[in-house]
Amino acid sequence: MYTIHGFGMSFNTTKVLYVAEELGIDYEFVGLDLTKGEHKLPEHMARHPLGKTPTLDHDGKVLFESATICRYMAEVEQSPLYAHSDPYRRGQINQWIDYFSAHSGRWLSSLLFERVFKGMIGMGDPDQANIDEALGFLEPQMGAVDAQLGRGQYLAGDALSIADSFAFAYVETCAVSQFPLDPYPNIVRWNNEYAGRAAVQRAQSRAGTA
Ligand SMILES: N[C@@H](CCC(=O)N[C@@H](CS)C(=O)NCC(=O)O)C(=O)O
């Protein structure tokens, strides 16, 4: 049995839920309210050394880091969404997961923090210098994603993979973060298609954000 502890409003949690739903696994989602400090209680500090979310408990085996959790679940399930029998395709899937963690996702996260979360948690006004820095990195990085999605239907070619679920959790925040996707028509096509997937509806309903 898989148990995911997370915060439904966070993309780090939604990427894990999207992957879990795409894999079709049986899991329990336990929401932790970060605004109430539930992630710093001793029982969660035992799951994550810094008390962050999400975490996974798989029959008593505990993991943290969202990318690790996504890969682990897909590996256990021997899923074609993680190409267990094709090392090069698996490399391509990992490449786009890592690309989003290190590049596009990192700066979309910064934009979301400045334009949305700061206001929600009373941390003051958005910092324009931070926004400009994020936009400066995002324009070429999202351009590269758009070019990739012009070469194939999905991030790692013409078949869906866990990289799409992982990346979608970041890209769907563009709407609330006011990052216009109009200059990236292939991302718009992919984003709209992924948003309509049943896995997304199910995950959002489990997370309480549908
Ligand atoms: N690299 C980690 C990031 C985890 C993370 O920073 N989670 C945030 C929510 S998006 C959190 O729990 N923040 C609360 C805190 O840092 O105390 C992952 O991908 O899982």
Tab-separated table of C-alpha atoms and ligand atoms in Angstrom:
chain	number	residue	atom	x	y	z
A	1	MET	CA	0.000	0.000	0.000
A	2	TYR	CA	1.230	3.481	-0.879
A	3	THR	CA	0.561	6.463	1.391
A	4	ILE	CA	1.383	9.941	0.116
A	5	HIS	CA	1.625	12.758	2.645
A	6	GLY	CA	1.436	16.131	0.946
A	7	PHE	CA	-0.067	19.563	0.513
A	8	GLY	CA	-2.664	19.583	-2.266
A	9	MET	CA	-1.938	23.165	-3.365
A	10	SER	CA	1.735	22.430	-4.038
A	11	PHE	CA	3.060	21.282	-7.410
A	12	ASN	CA	5.547	19.027	-5.622
A	13	THR	CA	2.582	17.085	-4.283
A	14	THR	CA	0.440	17.266	-7.434
A	15	LYS	CA	3.206	15.814	-9.618
A	16	VAL	CA	3.308	12.749	-7.347
A	17	LEU	CA	-0.506	12.472	-7.412
A	18	TYR	CA	-0.610	12.808	-11.220
A	19	VAL	CA	1.969	10.027	-11.576
A	20	ALA	CA	0.151	7.823	-9.032
A	21	GLU	CA	-3.107	8.264	-10.947
A	22	GLU	CA	-1.482	7.597	-14.337
A	23	LEU	CA	0.024	4.402	-12.906
A	24	GLY	CA	-3.415	3.384	-11.649
A	25	ILE	CA	-2.076	2.396	-8.244
A	26	ASP	CA	-4.049	2.051	-5.049
A	27	TYR	CA	-2.902	4.759	-2.635
A	28	GLU	CA	-4.011	6.861	0.288
A	29	PHE	CA	-3.486	10.616	0.220
A	30	VAL	CA	-3.033	12.293	3.599
A	31	GLY	CA	-3.183	16.073	3.345
A	32	LEU	CA	-0.894	18.103	5.627
A	33	ASP	CA	-1.829	21.747	6.063
A	34	LEU	CA	1.410	23.719	5.756
A	35	THR	CA	-0.353	26.882	6.920
A	36	LYS	CA	-1.006	25.129	10.246
A	37	GLY	CA	2.501	23.689	10.565
A	38	GLU	CA	1.310	20.080	10.313
A	39	HIS	CA	4.473	19.229	8.326
A	40	LYS	CA	6.674	20.109	11.313
A	41	LEU	CA	4.966	17.744	13.751
A	42	PRO	CA	7.210	14.906	15.009
A	43	GLU	CA	5.402	12.223	12.982
A	44	HIS	CA	6.161	14.063	9.718
A	45	MET	CA	9.695	15.059	10.782
A	46	ALA	CA	10.263	11.296	11.052
A	47	ARG	CA	9.368	10.990	7.335
A	48	HIS	CA	11.375	13.985	6.085
A	49	PRO	CA	14.493	15.400	7.795
A	50	LEU	CA	13.404	18.973	7.026
A	51	GLY	CA	9.668	18.399	7.472
A	52	LYS	CA	8.860	19.048	3.814
A	53	THR	CA	6.214	17.571	1.537
A	54	PRO	CA	5.535	15.292	-0.268
A	55	THR	CA	6.669	12.001	1.222
A	56	LEU	CA	5.829	8.421	0.310
A	57	ASP	CA	5.333	5.455	2.614
A	58	HIS	CA	5.293	2.167	0.727
A	59	ASP	CA	4.594	-0.667	3.147
A	60	GLY	CA	6.769	1.028	5.779
A	61	LYS	CA	9.529	2.090	3.353
A	62	VAL	CA	9.679	5.885	3.366
A	63	LEU	CA	10.991	8.223	0.640
A	64	PHE	CA	11.089	11.972	0.080
A	65	GLU	CA	11.848	14.220	-2.945
A	66	SER	CA	9.018	14.340	-5.475
A	67	ALA	CA	11.090	13.230	-8.491
A	68	THR	CA	12.457	10.252	-6.563
A	69	ILE	CA	8.947	9.290	-5.455
A	70	CYS	CA	7.586	9.488	-9.029
A	71	ARG	CA	10.418	7.333	-10.379
A	72	TYR	CA	10.163	4.832	-7.509
A	73	MET	CA	6.417	4.242	-7.937
A	74	ALA	CA	6.799	3.785	-11.711
A	75	GLU	CA	9.738	1.418	-11.181
A	76	VAL	CA	7.855	-0.714	-8.638
A	77	GLU	CA	4.910	-0.904	-11.019
A	78	GLN	CA	7.243	-1.772	-13.966
A	79	SER	CA	5.269	0.780	-15.918
A	80	PRO	CA	5.709	1.490	-19.633
A	81	LEU	CA	5.290	5.140	-18.588
A	82	TYR	CA	8.872	4.773	-17.265
A	83	ALA	CA	10.186	2.532	-20.041
A	84	HIS	CA	11.693	-0.107	-17.771
A	85	SER	CA	12.922	-2.195	-20.707
A	86	ASP	CA	14.464	0.612	-22.797
A	87	PRO	CA	17.440	2.401	-21.182
A	88	TYR	CA	17.643	5.176	-23.791
A	89	ARG	CA	13.949	6.019	-23.584
A	90	ARG	CA	14.196	5.924	-19.789
A	91	GLY	CA	17.126	8.335	-20.093
A	92	GLN	CA	14.980	10.686	-22.165
A	93	ILE	CA	12.192	10.535	-19.555
A	94	ASN	CA	14.673	11.240	-16.755
A	95	GLN	CA	16.225	14.031	-18.794
A	96	TRP	CA	12.922	15.950	-18.981
A	97	ILE	CA	12.131	15.316	-15.308
A	98	ASP	CA	15.550	16.723	-14.389
A	99	TYR	CA	15.174	19.596	-16.871
A	100	PHE	CA	11.953	20.688	-15.174
A	101	SER	CA	13.421	20.306	-11.687
A	102	ALA	CA	16.532	22.326	-12.537
A	103	HIS	CA	15.304	24.821	-15.121
A	104	SER	CA	11.693	25.595	-16.176
A	105	GLY	CA	10.132	24.248	-12.983
A	106	ARG	CA	12.634	26.059	-10.793
A	107	TRP	CA	11.720	29.445	-12.331
A	108	LEU	CA	7.966	28.755	-12.593
A	109	SER	CA	8.160	27.985	-8.897
A	110	SER	CA	9.842	31.334	-8.267
A	111	LEU	CA	7.158	33.167	-10.265
A	112	LEU	CA	4.382	31.341	-8.392
A	113	PHE	CA	5.960	32.303	-5.082
A	114	GLU	CA	6.291	35.984	-6.013
A	115	ARG	CA	2.933	36.434	-7.699
A	116	VAL	CA	0.667	34.083	-5.716
A	117	PHE	CA	2.031	32.505	-2.516
A	118	LYS	CA	3.632	35.620	-1.013
A	119	GLY	CA	0.254	37.351	-0.946
A	120	MET	CA	-1.505	34.255	0.375
A	121	ILE	CA	0.831	33.887	3.347
A	122	GLY	CA	1.245	37.578	4.122
A	123	MET	CA	4.868	37.883	2.981
A	124	GLY	CA	4.339	41.217	1.279
A	125	ASP	CA	4.362	42.433	-2.302
A	126	PRO	CA	5.972	40.627	-5.229
A	127	ASP	CA	9.621	41.527	-5.761
A	128	GLN	CA	9.937	42.814	-9.342
A	129	ALA	CA	13.661	41.999	-9.533
A	130	ASN	CA	12.924	38.344	-8.706
A	131	ILE	CA	10.096	38.285	-11.260
A	132	ASP	CA	12.336	39.752	-13.968
A	133	GLU	CA	15.063	37.226	-13.164
A	134	ALA	CA	12.565	34.341	-13.449
A	135	LEU	CA	11.144	35.665	-16.744
A	136	GLY	CA	14.655	36.074	-18.161
A	137	PHE	CA	15.406	32.396	-17.555
A	138	LEU	CA	11.928	31.138	-18.472
A	139	GLU	CA	11.710	32.602	-21.956
A	140	PRO	CA	14.523	30.497	-23.505
A	141	GLN	CA	13.819	27.498	-21.267
A	142	MET	CA	10.135	27.348	-22.214
A	143	GLY	CA	11.163	27.948	-25.825
A	144	ALA	CA	13.216	24.748	-25.633
A	145	VAL	CA	10.229	22.848	-24.211
A	146	ASP	CA	8.025	24.214	-27.001
A	147	ALA	CA	10.552	23.079	-29.622
A	148	GLN	CA	10.659	19.591	-28.060
A	149	LEU	CA	6.854	19.349	-28.097
A	150	GLY	CA	6.963	20.331	-31.763
A	151	ARG	CA	9.046	17.198	-32.464
A	152	GLY	CA	6.660	14.746	-30.828
A	153	GLN	CA	3.317	14.589	-29.087
A	154	TYR	CA	4.837	14.267	-25.609
A	155	LEU	CA	8.012	15.376	-23.846
A	156	ALA	CA	9.863	12.111	-24.411
A	157	GLY	CA	8.560	11.425	-27.932
A	158	ASP	CA	5.238	10.105	-29.158
A	159	ALA	CA	4.239	8.147	-26.063
A	160	LEU	CA	3.075	9.526	-22.735
A	161	SER	CA	5.522	9.139	-19.845
A	162	ILE	CA	5.841	10.169	-16.201
A	163	ALA	CA	7.835	13.191	-17.439
A	164	ASP	CA	4.578	14.646	-18.829
A	165	SER	CA	2.772	14.267	-15.485
A	166	PHE	CA	5.762	15.763	-13.672
A	167	ALA	CA	6.096	18.744	-16.019
A	168	PHE	CA	2.351	19.406	-16.196
A	169	ALA	CA	2.262	20.034	-12.439
A	170	TYR	CA	4.571	23.014	-13.050
A	171	VAL	CA	3.151	24.234	-16.370
A	172	GLU	CA	-0.433	24.349	-15.116
A	173	THR	CA	0.668	27.049	-12.630
A	174	CYS	CA	1.356	29.438	-15.553
A	175	ALA	CA	-2.296	30.539	-15.501
A	176	VAL	CA	-2.257	31.785	-11.891
A	177	SER	CA	1.342	33.030	-12.154
A	178	GLN	CA	0.432	35.061	-15.244
A	179	PHE	CA	3.121	33.542	-17.422
A	180	PRO	CA	1.581	33.778	-20.913
A	181	LEU	CA	1.849	30.588	-22.935
A	182	ASP	CA	0.675	32.192	-26.212
A	183	PRO	CA	4.239	32.363	-27.643
A	184	TYR	CA	4.534	28.573	-27.099
A	185	PRO	CA	1.794	26.921	-29.222
A	186	ASN	CA	3.128	23.384	-28.757
A	187	ILE	CA	3.106	23.791	-24.964
A	188	VAL	CA	-0.478	25.118	-25.186
A	189	ARG	CA	-1.549	22.057	-27.207
A	190	TRP	CA	0.171	19.636	-24.779
A	191	ASN	CA	-1.012	21.480	-21.650
A	192	ASN	CA	-4.657	21.504	-22.803
A	193	GLU	CA	-4.515	17.839	-23.712
A	194	TYR	CA	-2.946	16.798	-20.417
A	195	ALA	CA	-5.370	18.962	-18.394
A	196	GLY	CA	-8.250	16.932	-19.852
A	197	ARG	CA	-6.886	13.585	-18.693
A	198	ALA	CA	-8.974	11.592	-16.233
A	199	ALA	CA	-5.853	11.142	-14.056
A	200	VAL	CA	-5.705	14.902	-13.524
A	201	GLN	CA	-9.364	15.119	-12.505
A	202	ARG	CA	-8.960	12.191	-10.090
A	203	ALA	CA	-5.757	13.595	-8.543
A	204	GLN	CA	-7.260	17.050	-8.069
A	205	SER	CA	-10.292	15.553	-6.451
A	206	ARG	CA	-8.080	13.547	-4.040
A	207	ALA	CA	-6.020	16.681	-3.301
A	208	GLY	CA	-9.156	18.748	-2.704
A	209	THR	CA	-8.290	21.245	-5.448
A	210	ALA	CA	-10.747	20.136	-8.183
B	1	LIG	N1	12.708	19.212	-3.737
B	1	LIG	C1	11.585	18.881	-2.891
B	1	LIG	C2	10.909	20.157	-2.463
B	1	LIG	C3	9.931	19.922	-1.320
B	1	LIG	C4	9.354	21.238	-0.823
B	1	LIG	O1	10.054	22.266	-0.770
B	1	LIG	N2	8.076	21.186	-0.412
B	1	LIG	C5	7.425	22.366	0.078
B	1	LIG	C6	6.012	22.442	-0.473
B	1	LIG	S1	6.085	22.845	-2.209
B	1	LIG	C7	7.340	22.299	1.579
B	1	LIG	O2	7.048	21.265	2.139
B	1	LIG	N3	7.576	23.443	2.240
B	1	LIG	C8	7.458	23.552	3.643
B	1	LIG	C9	8.776	23.823	4.329
B	1	LIG	O3	9.793	23.979	3.641
B	1	LIG	O4	8.784	23.892	5.534
B	1	LIG	C10	10.630	17.943	-3.648
B	1	LIG	O5	10.654	17.952	-4.890
B	1	LIG	O6	9.902	17.173	-3.020
